[in-house]
Coordinates of C-alpha atoms in Angstrom, one line a residue:
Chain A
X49 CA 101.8 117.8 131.7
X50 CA 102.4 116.1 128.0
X51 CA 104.6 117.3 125.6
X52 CA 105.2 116.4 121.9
X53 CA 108.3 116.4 119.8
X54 CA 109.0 116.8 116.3
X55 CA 112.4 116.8 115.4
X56 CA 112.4 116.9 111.7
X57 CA 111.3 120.5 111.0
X58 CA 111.5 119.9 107.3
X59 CA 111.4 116.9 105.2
X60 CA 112.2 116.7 101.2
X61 CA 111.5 113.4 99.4
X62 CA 111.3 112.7 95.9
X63 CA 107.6 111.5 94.6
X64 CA 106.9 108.0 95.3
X65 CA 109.7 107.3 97.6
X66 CA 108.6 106.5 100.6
X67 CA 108.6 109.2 103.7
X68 CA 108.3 108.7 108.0
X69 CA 107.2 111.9 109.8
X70 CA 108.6 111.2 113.7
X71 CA 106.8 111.9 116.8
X72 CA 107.6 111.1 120.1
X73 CA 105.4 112.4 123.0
X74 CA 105.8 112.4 126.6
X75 CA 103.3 112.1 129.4
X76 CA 102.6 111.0 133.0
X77 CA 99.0 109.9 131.8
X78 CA 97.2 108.2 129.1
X79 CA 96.9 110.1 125.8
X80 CA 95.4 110.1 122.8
X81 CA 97.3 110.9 119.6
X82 CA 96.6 112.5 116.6
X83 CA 98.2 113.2 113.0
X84 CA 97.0 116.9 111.3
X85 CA 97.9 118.2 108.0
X86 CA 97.6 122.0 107.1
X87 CA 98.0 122.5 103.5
X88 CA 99.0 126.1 102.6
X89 CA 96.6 128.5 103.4
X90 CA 94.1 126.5 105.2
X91 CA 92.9 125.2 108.4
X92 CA 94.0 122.0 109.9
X93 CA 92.7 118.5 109.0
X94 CA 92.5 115.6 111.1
X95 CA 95.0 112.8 108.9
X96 CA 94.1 109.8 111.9
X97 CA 94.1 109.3 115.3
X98 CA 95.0 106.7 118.0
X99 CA 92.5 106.1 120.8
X100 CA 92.9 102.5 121.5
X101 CA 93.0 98.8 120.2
X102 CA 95.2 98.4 117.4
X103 CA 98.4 100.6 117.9
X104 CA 98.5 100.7 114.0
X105 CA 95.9 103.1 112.4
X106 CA 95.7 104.2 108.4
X107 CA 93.8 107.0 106.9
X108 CA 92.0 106.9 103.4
X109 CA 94.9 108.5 101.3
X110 CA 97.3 105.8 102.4
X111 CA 99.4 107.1 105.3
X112 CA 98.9 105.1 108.3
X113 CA 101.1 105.7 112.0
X114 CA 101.7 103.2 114.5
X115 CA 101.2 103.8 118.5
X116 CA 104.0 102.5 120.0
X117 CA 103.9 102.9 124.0
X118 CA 107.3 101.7 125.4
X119 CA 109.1 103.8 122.6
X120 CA 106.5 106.6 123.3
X121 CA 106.2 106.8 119.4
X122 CA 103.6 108.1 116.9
X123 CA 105.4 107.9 113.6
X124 CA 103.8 108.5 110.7
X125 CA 104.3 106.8 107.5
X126 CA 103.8 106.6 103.9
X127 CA 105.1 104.0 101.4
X128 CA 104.8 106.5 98.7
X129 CA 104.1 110.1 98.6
X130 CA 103.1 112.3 95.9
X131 CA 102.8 115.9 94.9
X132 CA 99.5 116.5 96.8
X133 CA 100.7 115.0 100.2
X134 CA 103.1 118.4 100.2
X135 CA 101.8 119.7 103.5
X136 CA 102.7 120.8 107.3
X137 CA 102.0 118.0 109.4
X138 CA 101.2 118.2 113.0
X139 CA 101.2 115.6 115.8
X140 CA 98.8 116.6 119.1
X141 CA 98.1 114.2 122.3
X142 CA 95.5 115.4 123.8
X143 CA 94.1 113.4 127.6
X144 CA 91.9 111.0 127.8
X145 CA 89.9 113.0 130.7
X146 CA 88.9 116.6 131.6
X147 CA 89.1 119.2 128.6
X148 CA 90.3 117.0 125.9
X149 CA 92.6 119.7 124.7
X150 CA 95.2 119.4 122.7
X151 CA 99.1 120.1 122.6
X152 CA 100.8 120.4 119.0
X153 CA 104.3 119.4 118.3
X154 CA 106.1 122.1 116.5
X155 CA 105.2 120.7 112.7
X156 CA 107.3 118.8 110.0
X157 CA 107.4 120.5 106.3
X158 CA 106.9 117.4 103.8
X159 CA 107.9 118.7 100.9
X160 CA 107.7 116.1 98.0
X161 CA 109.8 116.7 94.8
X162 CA 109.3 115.7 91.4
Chain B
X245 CA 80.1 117.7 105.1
X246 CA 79.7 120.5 108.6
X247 CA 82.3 122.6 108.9
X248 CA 83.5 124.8 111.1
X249 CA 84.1 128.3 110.0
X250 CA 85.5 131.6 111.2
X251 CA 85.3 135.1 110.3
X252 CA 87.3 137.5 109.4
X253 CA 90.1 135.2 107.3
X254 CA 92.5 138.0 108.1
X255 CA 92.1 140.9 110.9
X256 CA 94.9 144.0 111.0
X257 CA 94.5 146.6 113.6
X258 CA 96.7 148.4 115.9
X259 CA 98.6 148.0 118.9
X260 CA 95.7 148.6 121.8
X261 CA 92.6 148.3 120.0
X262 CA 89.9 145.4 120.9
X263 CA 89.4 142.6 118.3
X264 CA 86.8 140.1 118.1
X265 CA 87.6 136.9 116.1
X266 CA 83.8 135.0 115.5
X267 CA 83.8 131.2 114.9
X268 CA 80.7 129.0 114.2
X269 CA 80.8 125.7 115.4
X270 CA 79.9 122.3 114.1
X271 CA 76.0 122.9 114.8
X272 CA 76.2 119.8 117.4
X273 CA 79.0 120.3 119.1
X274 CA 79.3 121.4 122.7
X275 CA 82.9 121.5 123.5
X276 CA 84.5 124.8 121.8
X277 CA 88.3 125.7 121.6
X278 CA 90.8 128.5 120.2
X279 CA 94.3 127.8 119.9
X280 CA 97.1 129.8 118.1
X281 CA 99.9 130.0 116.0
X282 CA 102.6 132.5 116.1
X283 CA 104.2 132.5 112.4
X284 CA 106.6 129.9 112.7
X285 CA 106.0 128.2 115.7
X286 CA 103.8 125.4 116.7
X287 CA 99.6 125.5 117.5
X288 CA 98.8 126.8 121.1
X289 CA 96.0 126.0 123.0
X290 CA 94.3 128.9 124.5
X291 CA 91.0 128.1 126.5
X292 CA 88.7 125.3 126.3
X293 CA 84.4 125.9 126.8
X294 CA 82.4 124.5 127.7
X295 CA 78.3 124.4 129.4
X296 CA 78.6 128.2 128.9
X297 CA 81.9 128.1 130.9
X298 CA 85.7 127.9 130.6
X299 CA 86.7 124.8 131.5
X300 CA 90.6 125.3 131.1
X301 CA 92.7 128.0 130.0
X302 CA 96.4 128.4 128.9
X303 CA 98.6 131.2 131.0
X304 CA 98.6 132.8 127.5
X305 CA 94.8 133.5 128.2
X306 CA 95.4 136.7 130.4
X307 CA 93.0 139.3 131.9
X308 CA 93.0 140.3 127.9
X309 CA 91.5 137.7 126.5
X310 CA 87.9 136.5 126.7
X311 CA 85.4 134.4 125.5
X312 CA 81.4 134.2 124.8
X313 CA 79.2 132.4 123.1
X314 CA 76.3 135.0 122.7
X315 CA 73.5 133.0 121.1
X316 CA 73.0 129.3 120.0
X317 CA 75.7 129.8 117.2
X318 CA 78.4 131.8 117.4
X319 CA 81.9 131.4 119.6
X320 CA 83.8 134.3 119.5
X321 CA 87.2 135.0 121.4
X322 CA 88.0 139.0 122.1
X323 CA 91.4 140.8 123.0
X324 CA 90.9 144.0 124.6
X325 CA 94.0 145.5 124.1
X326 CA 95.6 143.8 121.2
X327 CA 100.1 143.8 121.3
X328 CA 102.3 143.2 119.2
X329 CA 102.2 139.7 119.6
X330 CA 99.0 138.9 119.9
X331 CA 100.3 138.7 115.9
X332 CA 99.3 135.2 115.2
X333 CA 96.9 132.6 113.3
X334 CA 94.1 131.9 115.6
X335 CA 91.7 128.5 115.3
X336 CA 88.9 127.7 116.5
X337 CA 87.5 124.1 117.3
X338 CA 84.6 121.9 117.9
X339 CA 83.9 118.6 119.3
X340 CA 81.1 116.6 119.5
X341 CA 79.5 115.6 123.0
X342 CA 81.1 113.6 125.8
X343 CA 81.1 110.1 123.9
X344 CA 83.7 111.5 121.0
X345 CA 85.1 114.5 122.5
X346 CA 88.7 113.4 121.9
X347 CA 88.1 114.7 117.9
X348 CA 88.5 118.7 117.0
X349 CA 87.4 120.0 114.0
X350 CA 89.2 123.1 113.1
X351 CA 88.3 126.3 111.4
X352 CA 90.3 127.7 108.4
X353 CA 91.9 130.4 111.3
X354 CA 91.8 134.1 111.5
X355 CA 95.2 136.3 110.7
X356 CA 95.7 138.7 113.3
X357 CA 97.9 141.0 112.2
X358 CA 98.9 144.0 115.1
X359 CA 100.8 147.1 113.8

């Protein structure tokens, strides 16, 4: 069975500072990982995804995470947030066989400040 | 951009009654999901379909829960006998075909709220 972690339930940083969202996962078999935002009052939005090659991957509004195996890691990063990116933010594995569901981590409140 | 979308946004009812919660998939998509959310907690996965099947459902997906997809369309998941916490944000998903299945789009969700 997999599990995911979050650990920082909520997360305040000031606008442009830079933020890291942690994830760790744990698993018996190869996963895929994922980063979803839900801004308030809406459905959830795929941010990026790790399936394989290069264990760092970036989406268009500049956050990128980086896969690392031994550390069983999925951090995601942004050099410097703004208003906008204030958000819940969800990381899922899902298998790489079978049903391709997925299992959530509990979700980390970025709440950026002026 | 295709979307996936649900209906109703938000669904009260009381304790016992039968609710049905209609999604519409991405129009090429095969595999189809619900999941939920419990105010507070983290997203769920309920039961996966798939080939006018179940492929894999959660223990959360008891003798009250079922699922259809009654024409080309629609996905719909139904509680028989809603409780108390059935309470909850519920989401549907879609993925494509067996070459990209790994990526769910998700629906805005459907508020269920029990009294």
């Amino acid at each position: 069975a997999q599990s995911v972690t979050q650990l920082d339930s909520q997360v305040p940083v000031f606008e442009e500072a830079p933020v890291e969202l942690r994830c760790n996962y744990s698993s018996s078999v190869s996963v895929y990982l994922f980063w979803y935002v839900q801004y308030p009052n809406q459905g959830l939005q795929l941010l990026l995804k790790y399936l394989s090659g290069s264990t760092l991957v970036e989406s268009i509004n500049g956050f990128e995470a980086e896969f690392n195996k031994s550390q069983t890691s999925f951090h995601l990063r942004k050099p410097s947030v703004h208003i906008s990116d204030t958000a819940e933010y969800f990381c899922a594995v899902s298998t790489t066989s079978g049903t391709y569901k997925y299992i959530f981590g509990t979700g980390t409140r970025l709440k950026v400040l002026a | 951009e295709p979307e996936v979308t649900q209906t109703p946004s938000h669904q009260v009812t009381q304790m016992g009654q039968e609710v049905i919660l209609r999604c519409v998939p991405i129009s090429n998509h095969l595999y189809f999901y619900w999941y939920r959310q419990i105010l507070g907690q983290k997203v769920e996965f309920l039961v996966s379909f798939y080939n006018n099947e179940i492929s894999e459902k959660s223990e959360i997906f008891d003798d009250q829960f079922s699922v259809e997809r009654p024409d080309g369309s629609n996905f719909t998941l139904k509680i028989r006998s809603t409780k108390l916490e059935d309470s909850a944000m519920y989401f549907c998903a879609s993925s494509q075909d067996r070459s990209r299945p790994v990526e769910q789009y998700f629906g805005p969700g459907t508020r269920l709220t029990v009294t």
